[in-house]
Coordinates of C-alpha atoms and ligand atoms in Angstrom, one line a residue:
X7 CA -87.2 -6.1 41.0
X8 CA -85.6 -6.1 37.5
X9 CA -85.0 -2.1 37.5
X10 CA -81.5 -1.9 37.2
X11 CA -79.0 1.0 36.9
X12 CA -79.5 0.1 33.3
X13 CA -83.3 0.4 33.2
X14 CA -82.6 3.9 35.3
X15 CA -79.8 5.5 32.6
X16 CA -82.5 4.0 29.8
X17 CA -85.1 5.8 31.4
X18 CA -83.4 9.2 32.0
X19 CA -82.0 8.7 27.8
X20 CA -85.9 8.5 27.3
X21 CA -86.6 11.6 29.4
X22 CA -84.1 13.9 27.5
X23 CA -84.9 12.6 24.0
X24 CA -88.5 12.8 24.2
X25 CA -87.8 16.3 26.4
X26 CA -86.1 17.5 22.9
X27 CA -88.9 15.9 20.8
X28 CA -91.3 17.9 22.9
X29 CA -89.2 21.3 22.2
X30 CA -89.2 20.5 18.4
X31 CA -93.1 19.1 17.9
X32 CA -94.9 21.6 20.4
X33 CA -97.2 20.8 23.3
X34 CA -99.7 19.5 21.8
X35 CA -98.8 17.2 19.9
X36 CA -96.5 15.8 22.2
X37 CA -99.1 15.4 24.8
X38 CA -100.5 13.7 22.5
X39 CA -98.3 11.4 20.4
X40 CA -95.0 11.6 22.7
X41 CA -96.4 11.0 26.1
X42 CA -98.2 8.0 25.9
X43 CA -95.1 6.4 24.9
X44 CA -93.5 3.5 27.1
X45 CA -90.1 3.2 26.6
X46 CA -89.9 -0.5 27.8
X47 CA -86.3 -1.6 27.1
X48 CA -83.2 -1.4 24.8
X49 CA -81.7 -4.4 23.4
X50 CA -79.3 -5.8 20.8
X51 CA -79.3 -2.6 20.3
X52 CA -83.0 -2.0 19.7
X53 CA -84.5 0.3 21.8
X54 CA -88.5 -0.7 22.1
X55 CA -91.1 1.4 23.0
X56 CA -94.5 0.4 23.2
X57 CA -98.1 2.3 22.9
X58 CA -101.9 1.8 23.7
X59 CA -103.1 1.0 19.5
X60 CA -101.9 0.3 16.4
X61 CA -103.3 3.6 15.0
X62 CA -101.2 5.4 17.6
X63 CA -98.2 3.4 16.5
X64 CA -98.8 4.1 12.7
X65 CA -99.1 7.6 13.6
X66 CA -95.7 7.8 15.9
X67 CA -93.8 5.8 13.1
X68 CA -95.0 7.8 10.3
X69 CA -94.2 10.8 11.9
X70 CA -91.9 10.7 14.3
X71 CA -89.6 7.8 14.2
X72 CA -86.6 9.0 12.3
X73 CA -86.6 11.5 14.4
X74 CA -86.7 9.5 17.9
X75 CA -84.3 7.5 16.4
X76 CA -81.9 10.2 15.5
X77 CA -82.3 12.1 19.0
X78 CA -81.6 8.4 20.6
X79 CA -78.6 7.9 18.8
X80 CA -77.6 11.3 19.7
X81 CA -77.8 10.5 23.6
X82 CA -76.3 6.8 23.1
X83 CA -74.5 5.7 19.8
X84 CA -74.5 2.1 20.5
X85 CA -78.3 2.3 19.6
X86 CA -78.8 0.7 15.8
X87 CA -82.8 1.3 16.0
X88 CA -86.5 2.2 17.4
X89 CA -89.3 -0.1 17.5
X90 CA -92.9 0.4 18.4
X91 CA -94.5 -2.2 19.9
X92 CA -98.4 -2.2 21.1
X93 CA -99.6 -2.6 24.5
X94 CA -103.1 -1.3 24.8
X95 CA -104.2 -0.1 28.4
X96 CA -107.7 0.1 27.5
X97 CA -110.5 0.1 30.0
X98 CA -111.5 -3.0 30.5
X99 CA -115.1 -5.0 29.3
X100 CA -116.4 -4.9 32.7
X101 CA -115.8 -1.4 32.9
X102 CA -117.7 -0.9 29.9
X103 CA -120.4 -3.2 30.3
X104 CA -121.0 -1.1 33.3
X105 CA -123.6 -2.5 35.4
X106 CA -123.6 -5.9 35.8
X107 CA -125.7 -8.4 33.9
X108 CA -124.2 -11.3 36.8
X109 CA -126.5 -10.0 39.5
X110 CA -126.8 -13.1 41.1
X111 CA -122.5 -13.5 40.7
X112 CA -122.6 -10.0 42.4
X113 CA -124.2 -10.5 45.4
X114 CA -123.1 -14.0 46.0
X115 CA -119.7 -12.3 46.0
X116 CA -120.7 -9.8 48.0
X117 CA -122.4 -11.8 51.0
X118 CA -119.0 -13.7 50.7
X119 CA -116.8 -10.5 51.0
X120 CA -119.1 -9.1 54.1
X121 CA -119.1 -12.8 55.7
X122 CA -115.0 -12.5 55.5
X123 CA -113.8 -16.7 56.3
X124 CA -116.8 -18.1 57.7
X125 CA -118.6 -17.8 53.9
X126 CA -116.3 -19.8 51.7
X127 CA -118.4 -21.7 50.1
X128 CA -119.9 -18.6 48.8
X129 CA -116.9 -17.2 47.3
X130 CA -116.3 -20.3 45.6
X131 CA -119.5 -20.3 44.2
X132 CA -119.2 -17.3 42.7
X133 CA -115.8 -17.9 41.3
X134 CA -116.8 -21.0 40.0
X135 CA -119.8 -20.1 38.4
X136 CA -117.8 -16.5 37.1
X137 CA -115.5 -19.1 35.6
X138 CA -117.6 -21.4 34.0
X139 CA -119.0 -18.4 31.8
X140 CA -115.6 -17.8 30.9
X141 CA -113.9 -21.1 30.6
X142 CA -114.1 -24.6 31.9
X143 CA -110.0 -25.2 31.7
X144 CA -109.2 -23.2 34.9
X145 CA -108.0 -24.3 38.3
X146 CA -109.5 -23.5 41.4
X147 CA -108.3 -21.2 43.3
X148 CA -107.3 -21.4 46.8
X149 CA -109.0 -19.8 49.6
X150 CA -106.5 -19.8 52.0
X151 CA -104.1 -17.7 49.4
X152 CA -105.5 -13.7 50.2
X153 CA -103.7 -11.0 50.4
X154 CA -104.4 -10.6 54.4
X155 CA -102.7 -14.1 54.5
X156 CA -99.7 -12.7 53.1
X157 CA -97.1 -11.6 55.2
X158 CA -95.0 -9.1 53.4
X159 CA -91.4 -8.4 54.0
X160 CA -88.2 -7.1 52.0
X161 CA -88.1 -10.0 50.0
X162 CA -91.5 -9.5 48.7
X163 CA -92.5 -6.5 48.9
X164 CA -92.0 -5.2 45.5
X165 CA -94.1 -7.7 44.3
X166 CA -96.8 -7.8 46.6
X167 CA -97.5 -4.2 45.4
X168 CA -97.8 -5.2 42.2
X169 CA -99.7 -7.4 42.7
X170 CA -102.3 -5.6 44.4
X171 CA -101.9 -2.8 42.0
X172 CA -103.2 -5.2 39.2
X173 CA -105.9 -6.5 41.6
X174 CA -107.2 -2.9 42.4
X175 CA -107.1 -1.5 39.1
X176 CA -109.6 -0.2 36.6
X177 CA -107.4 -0.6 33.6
X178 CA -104.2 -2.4 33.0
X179 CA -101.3 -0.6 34.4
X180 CA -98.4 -3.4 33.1
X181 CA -98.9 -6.2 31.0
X182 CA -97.7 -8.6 31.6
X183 CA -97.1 -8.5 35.4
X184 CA -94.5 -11.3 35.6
X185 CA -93.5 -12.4 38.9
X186 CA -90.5 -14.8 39.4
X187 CA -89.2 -16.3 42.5
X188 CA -87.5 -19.6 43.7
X189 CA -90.1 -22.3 44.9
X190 CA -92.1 -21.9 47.9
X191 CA -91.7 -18.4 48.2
X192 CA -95.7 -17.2 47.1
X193 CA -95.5 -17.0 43.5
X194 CA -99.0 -18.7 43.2
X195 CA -100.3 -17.3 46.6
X196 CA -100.0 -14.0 44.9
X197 CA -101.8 -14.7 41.8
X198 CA -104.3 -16.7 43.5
X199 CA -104.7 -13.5 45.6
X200 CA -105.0 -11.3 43.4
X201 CA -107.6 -13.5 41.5
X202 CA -110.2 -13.6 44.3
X203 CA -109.8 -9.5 44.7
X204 CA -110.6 -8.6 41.3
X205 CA -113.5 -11.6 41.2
X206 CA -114.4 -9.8 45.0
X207 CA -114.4 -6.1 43.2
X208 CA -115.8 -6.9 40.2
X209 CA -117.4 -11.0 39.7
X210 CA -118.5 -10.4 36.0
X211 CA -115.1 -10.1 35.1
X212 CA -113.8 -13.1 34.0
X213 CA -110.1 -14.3 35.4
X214 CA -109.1 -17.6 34.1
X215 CA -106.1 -19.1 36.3
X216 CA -104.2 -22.1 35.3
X217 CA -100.3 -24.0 35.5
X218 CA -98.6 -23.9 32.3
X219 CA -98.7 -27.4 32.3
X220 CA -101.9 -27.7 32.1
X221 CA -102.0 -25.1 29.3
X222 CA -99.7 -27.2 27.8
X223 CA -101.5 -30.3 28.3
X224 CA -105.1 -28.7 26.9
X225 CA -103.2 -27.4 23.8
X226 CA -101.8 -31.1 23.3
X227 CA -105.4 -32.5 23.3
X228 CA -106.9 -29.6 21.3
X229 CA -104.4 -30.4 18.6
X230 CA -105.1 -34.1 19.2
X231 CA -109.0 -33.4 18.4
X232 CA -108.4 -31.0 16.0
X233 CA -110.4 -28.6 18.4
X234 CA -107.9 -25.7 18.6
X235 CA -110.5 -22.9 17.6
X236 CA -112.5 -23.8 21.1
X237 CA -109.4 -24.0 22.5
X238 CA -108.1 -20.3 21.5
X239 CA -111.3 -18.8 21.8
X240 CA -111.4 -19.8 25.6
X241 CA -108.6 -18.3 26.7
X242 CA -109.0 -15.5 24.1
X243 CA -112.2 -14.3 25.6
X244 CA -111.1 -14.0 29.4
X245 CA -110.5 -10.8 30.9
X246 CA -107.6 -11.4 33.2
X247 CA -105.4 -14.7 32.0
X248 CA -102.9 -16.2 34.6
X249 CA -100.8 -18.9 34.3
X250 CA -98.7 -20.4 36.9
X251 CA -94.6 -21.6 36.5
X252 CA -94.0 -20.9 32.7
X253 CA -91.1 -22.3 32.8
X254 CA -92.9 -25.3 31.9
X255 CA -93.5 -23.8 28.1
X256 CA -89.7 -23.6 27.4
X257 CA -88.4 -25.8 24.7
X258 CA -92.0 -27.5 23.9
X259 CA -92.2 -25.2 19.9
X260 CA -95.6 -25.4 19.5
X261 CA -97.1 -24.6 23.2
X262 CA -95.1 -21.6 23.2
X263 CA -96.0 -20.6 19.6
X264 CA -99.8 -20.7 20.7
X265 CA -98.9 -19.0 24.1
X266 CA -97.0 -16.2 22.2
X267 CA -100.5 -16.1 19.5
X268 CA -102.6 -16.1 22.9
X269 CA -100.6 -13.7 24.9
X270 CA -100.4 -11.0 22.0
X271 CA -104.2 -11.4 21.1
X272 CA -104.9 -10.9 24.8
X273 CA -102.4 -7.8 25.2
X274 CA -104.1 -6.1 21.9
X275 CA -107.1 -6.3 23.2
X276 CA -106.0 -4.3 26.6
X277 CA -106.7 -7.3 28.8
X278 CA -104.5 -8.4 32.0
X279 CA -102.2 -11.2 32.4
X280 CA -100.3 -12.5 34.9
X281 CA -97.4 -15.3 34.7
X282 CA -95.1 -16.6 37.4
X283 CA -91.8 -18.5 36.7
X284 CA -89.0 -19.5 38.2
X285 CA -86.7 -17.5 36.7
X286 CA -86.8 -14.1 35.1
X287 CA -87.6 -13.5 31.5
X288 CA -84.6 -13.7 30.2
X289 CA -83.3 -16.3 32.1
X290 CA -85.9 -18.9 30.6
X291 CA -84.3 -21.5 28.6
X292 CA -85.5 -22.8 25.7
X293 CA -88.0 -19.5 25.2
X294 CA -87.3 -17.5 22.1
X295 CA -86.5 -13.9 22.2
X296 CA -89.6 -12.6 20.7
X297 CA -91.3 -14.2 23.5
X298 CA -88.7 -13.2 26.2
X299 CA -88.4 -9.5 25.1
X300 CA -92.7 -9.3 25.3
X301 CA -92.6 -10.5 28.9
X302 CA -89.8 -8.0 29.5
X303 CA -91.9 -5.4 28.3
X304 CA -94.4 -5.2 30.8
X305 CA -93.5 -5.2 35.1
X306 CA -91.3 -7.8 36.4
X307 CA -91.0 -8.3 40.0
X308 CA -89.3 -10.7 41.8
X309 CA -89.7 -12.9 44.7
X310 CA -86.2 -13.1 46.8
X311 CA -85.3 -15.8 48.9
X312 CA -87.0 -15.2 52.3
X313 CA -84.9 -13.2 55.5
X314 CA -85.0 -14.2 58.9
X315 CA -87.6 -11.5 59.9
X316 CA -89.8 -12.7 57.2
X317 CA -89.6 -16.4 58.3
X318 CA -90.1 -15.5 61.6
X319 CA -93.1 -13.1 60.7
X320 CA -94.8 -16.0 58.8
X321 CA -94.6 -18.1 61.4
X322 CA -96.4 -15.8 63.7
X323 CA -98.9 -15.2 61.9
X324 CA -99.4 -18.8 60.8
X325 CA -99.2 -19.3 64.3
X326 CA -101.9 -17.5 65.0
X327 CA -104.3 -18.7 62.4
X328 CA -103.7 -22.2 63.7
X329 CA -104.8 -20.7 67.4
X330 CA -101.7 -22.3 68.3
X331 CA -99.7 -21.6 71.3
X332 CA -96.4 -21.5 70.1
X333 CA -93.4 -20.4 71.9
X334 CA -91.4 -17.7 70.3
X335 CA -88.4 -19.1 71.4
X336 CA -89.7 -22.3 69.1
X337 CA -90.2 -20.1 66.5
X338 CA -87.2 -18.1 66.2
X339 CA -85.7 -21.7 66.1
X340 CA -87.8 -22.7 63.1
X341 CA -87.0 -19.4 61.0
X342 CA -83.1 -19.9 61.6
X343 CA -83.3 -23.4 61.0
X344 CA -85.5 -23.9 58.0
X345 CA -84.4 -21.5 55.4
X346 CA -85.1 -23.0 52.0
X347 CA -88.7 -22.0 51.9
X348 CA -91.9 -20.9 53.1
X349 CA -93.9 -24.2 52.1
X350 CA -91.1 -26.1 54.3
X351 CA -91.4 -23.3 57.0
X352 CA -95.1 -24.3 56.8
X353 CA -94.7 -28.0 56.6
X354 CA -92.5 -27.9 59.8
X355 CA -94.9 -26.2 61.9
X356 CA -97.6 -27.9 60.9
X357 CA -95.6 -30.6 61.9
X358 CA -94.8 -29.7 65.4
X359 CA -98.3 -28.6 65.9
X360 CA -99.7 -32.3 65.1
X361 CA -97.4 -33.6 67.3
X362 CA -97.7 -31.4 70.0
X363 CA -101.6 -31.9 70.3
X364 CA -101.2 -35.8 68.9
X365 CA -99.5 -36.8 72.0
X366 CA -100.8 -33.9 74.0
X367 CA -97.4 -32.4 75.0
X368 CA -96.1 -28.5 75.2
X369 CA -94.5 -27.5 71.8
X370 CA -91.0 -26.8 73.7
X371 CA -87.5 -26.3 72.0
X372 CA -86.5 -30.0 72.7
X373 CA -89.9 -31.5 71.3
X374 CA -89.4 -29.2 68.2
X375 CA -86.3 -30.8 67.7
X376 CA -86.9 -33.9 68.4
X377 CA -90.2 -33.8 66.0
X378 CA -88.0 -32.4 63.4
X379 CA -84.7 -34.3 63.7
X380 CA -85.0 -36.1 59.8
X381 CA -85.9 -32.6 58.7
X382 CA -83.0 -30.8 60.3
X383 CA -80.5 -33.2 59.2
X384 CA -81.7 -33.1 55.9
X385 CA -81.2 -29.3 55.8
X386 CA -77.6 -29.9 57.2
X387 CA -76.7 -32.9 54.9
X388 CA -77.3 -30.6 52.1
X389 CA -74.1 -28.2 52.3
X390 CA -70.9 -28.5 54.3
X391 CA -68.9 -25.8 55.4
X392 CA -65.9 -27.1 53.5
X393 CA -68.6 -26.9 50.6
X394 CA -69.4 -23.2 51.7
X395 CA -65.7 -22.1 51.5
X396 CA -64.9 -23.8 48.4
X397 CA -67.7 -22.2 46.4
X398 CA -67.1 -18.1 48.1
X399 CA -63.7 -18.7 47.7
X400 CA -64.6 -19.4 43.9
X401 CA -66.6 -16.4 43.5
X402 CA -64.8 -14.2 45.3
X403 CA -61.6 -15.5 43.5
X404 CA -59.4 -15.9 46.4
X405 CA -57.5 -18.9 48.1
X406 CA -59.1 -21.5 49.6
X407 CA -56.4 -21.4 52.4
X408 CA -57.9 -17.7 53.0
X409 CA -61.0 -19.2 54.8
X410 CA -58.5 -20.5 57.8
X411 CA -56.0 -17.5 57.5
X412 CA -55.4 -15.0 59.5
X413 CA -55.3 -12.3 56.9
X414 CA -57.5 -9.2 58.1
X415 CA -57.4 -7.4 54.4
X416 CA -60.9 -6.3 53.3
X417 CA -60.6 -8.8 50.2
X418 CA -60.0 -11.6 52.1
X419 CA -61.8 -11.0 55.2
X420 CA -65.3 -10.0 53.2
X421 CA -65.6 -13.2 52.0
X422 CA -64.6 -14.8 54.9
X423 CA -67.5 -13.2 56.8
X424 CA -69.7 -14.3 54.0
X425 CA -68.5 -17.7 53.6
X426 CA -69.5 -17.6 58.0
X427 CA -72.7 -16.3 57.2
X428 CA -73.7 -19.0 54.7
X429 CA -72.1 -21.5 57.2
X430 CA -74.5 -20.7 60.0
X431 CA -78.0 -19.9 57.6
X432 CA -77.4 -23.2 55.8
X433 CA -75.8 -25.4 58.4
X434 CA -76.6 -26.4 61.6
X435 CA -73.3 -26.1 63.0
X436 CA -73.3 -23.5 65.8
X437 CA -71.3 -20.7 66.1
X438 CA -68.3 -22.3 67.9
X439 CA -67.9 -24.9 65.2
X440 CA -68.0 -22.7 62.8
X441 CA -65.5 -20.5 64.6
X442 CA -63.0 -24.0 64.7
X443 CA -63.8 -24.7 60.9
X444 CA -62.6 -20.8 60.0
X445 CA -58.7 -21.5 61.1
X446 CA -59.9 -21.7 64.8
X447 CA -61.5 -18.7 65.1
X448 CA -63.6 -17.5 68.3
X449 CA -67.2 -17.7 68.2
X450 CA -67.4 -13.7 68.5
X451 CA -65.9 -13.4 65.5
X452 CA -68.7 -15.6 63.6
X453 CA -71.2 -13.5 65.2
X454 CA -69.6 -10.2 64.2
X455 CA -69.2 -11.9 60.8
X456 CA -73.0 -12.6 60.9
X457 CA -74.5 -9.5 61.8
X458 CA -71.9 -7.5 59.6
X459 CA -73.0 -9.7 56.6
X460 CA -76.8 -8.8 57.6
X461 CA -76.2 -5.2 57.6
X462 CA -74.4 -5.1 54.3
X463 CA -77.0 -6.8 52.7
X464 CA -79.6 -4.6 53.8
X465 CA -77.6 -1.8 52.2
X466 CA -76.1 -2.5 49.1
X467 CA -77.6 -4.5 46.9
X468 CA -75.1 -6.0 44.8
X469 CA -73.9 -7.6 47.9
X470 CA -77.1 -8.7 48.7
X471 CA -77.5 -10.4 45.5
X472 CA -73.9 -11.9 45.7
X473 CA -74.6 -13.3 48.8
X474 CA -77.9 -14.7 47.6
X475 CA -76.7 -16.2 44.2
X476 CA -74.1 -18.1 46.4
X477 CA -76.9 -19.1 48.5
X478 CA -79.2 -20.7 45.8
X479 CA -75.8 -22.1 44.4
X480 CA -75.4 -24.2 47.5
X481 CA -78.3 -25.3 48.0
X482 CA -79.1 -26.1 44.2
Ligands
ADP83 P1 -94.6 -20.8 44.8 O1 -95.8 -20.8 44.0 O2 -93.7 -19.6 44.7 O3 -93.8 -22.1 44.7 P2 -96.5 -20.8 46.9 O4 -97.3 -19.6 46.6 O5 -97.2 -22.1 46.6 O6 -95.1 -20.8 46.4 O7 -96.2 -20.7 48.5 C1 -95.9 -21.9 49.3 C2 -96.6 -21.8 50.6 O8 -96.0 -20.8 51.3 C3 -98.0 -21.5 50.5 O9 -98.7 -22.2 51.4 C4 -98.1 -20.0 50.8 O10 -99.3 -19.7 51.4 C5 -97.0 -19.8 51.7 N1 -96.4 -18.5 51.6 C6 -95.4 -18.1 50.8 N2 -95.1 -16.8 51.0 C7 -95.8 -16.4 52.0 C8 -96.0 -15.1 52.7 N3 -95.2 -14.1 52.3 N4 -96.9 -15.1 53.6 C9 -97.6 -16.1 54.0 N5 -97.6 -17.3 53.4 C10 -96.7 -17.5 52.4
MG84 MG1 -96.4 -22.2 42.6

């Protein structure tokens, strides 16, 4: 979640200039012009605040602008000026068009909701034939990516509620929802989920979702054909608009120039959208800041890098949709082992599982292993534990010779226990090896050092995201 302290002192800076606003203006008119202000973000020292329509926002600049601006600069002098953006949260068409003129969309849908798995063909009917009316550039969706298929946990739980709060709206409630995450970890399972609710609550609206390469790739020809009108209109007249790993858009000009034309005709007209990336807004390279500081200004949410729990969760339940008999012991073994990501988590046990019933054996610890050995080794080739130390020591800017000392002060021994913990979640090394490579140290100690590392992480976040960034660093 990208709600900093920052976003929080922002937000109470809103609260007490728009409280003194309301003091000066009157009730009325502040429930009226004042409160339907978002304050989205300051920056540069802009601060930006959005509303539902242009006639609102010539309204609040013409009359109360200076005044915001003077109240702002009052609570924080490093603020230079106020801008007004719009972001309608209108209903939407299908609200409006009321009942709906796709009956036969409707019950199709329908049949397929009350049939639940067994009916799958009908709820690709329907959301092919909802597309088609809409657009003939999107991908399929995936029927195995539902929200009952998602297992949420810590890591994702921010964003699974956002995601289902888009999918069981009436209106918009953020626009754009961005979700960002590392790979694997069910950016596109979301939006695919959410996709086949709205189509499930609603199949006459229309939800066009699509990679941003292949965005990219469509724009190409259009230009190529000299068909760009068809091409805008399609994805202008959709009512929710996804698209997958926009990542892919930085640095190509004239994709992200349309994208920022499509994506600001969309939001105008109060419809959703939905993007996924790897990294968060402002982390995209080779995006311009216009373009950054619109996706900024709706929810983001990230995916983080799974826990233990969660890998062993999604196994379980995995598991159990395969009907497979799976020992927990083997499981608990797959979650500690393969860390990097879900779709690996997945590709292991689906792995196993064919072997297991190939060669008609009991999925046991030792077969597991076995199965698994190139995979395994590949996880431990990655990163060394010299590796491990090296880079803590580096961002924790102590000596390297601290790893193998016996120096018990909180700034050495912190990162010590960290530089552990990363040892045994990205290694397979056990716990007396590690103990050996940390100045000879007991195998206790690294278990201490592992659970301690867990429980700090569960409780302050900065550490959490320390340890994390380190993480992703090693394993680049
Ligand atoms: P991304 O788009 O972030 O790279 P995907 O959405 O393609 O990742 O997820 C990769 C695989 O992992 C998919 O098969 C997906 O179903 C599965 N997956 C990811 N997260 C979860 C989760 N929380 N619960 C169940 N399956 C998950
Ligand atoms: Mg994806």
């Amino acid at each position: 979640m990208d709600i900093g302290s920052d976003d929080r002192q922002f937000q109470t800076q809103w609260y007490r200039v728009s409280s003194r606003l309301k003091a000066e203006i009157g009730e009325t008119a502040f429930e009226n012009w004042v409160k339907p202000i978002k304050a989205c973000d300051v920056k540069n020292s802009e601060v930006r605040l959005a509303v539902p329509s242009r006639f609102m926002r010539d309204w609040v600049v013409a009359n109360y602008l200076d005044r915001l601006k003077e109240l702002w600069v009052d609570e924080n002098d490093g603020v230079r000026s106020v801008d007004i953006l719009i972001q309608p949260t209108m209903k939407t068409k299908s609200d409006e068009a009321a009942d709906g003129q796709a009956v036969g969309l409707e019950d199709d849908a329908r049949n397929a909701s009350v049939n639940g798995n067994d009916s799958k063909t009908g709820v690709n009917g329907a959301v092919q034939s909802g597309w088609e009316s809409g657009s003939k550039i999107a991908a399929p969706l995936d029927n195995r990516f539902r929200f009952d298929q998602f297992v949420v946990g810590k890591p994702n739980e921010f964003a699974y509620a956002a995601a289902r709060r888009v999918a069981e709206a009436q209106s918009v409630p953020f626009n754009p929802l961005f979700l960002y995450g590392g790979v694997g970890l069910g950016k596109t399972h979301l939006m695919n989920a959410i996709a086949w609710e709205i189509l499930e609550r609603d199949p006459s609206r229309t939800v066009m979702y699509l990679s941003a390469e292949k965005f990219m790739y469509r724009f190409v020809r259009a230009l190529r054909e000299q068909n760009t009108v068809d091409f805008k209109e399609q994805f202008r007249s959709v009512d929710v608009l996804m698209i997958d790993d926009v990542q892919f858009i930085g640095g190509r000009d004239a994709t992200q120039e349309e994208f920022f034309h499509t994506f600001n005709a969309l939001v105008d007209q109060g419809r959703q959208i939905i993007l996924s990336a790897d990294k968060s807004p402002s982390d995209l390279e080779g995006v311009e800041e216009r373009l950054k500081s619109r996706l900024n200004c709706g929810l983001v949410a990230d995916i983080h890098a799974t826990t233990y729990e969660l890998r062993l969760a999604i196994l379980e339940t995995k598991a159990e949709t395969m009907e497979l008999e799976a020992p927990r012991q083997v499981l608990e073994f797959l979650a500690h082992k393969i860390t990097s990501n879900v779709r690996e988590l997945e590709g292991a046990l689906n792995r196993v599982a064919a072997h297991t019933q190939l060669v008609g054996r009991e999925m046991t610890l030792e077969t597991t292993q076995e199965v698994l050995h190139d995979l395994l080794r590949a996880n431990d080739r990655r990163v060394t534990i010299e590796e491990i130390q090296k880079r803590v020591a580096e961002h924790f800017n102590i000596r390297l010779s601290d790893m193998h000392s016996a120096r018990r002060a909180r700034s050495v021994a912190r990162p010590r226990q960290v530089a552990m913990y990363l040892a045994k979640q990205l290694t397979s090394r056990s716990l007396p090896e590690i103990g050996r490579k940390f100045g000879g140290r007991d195998h206790t100690t690294v278990m201490h050092a592992v659970k301690k590392v867990d429980e700090l992480r569960d409780h302050d976040t900065t550490f959490a995201e320390d340890v994390e960034l380190l993480r992703r660093m090693l394993e680049g």
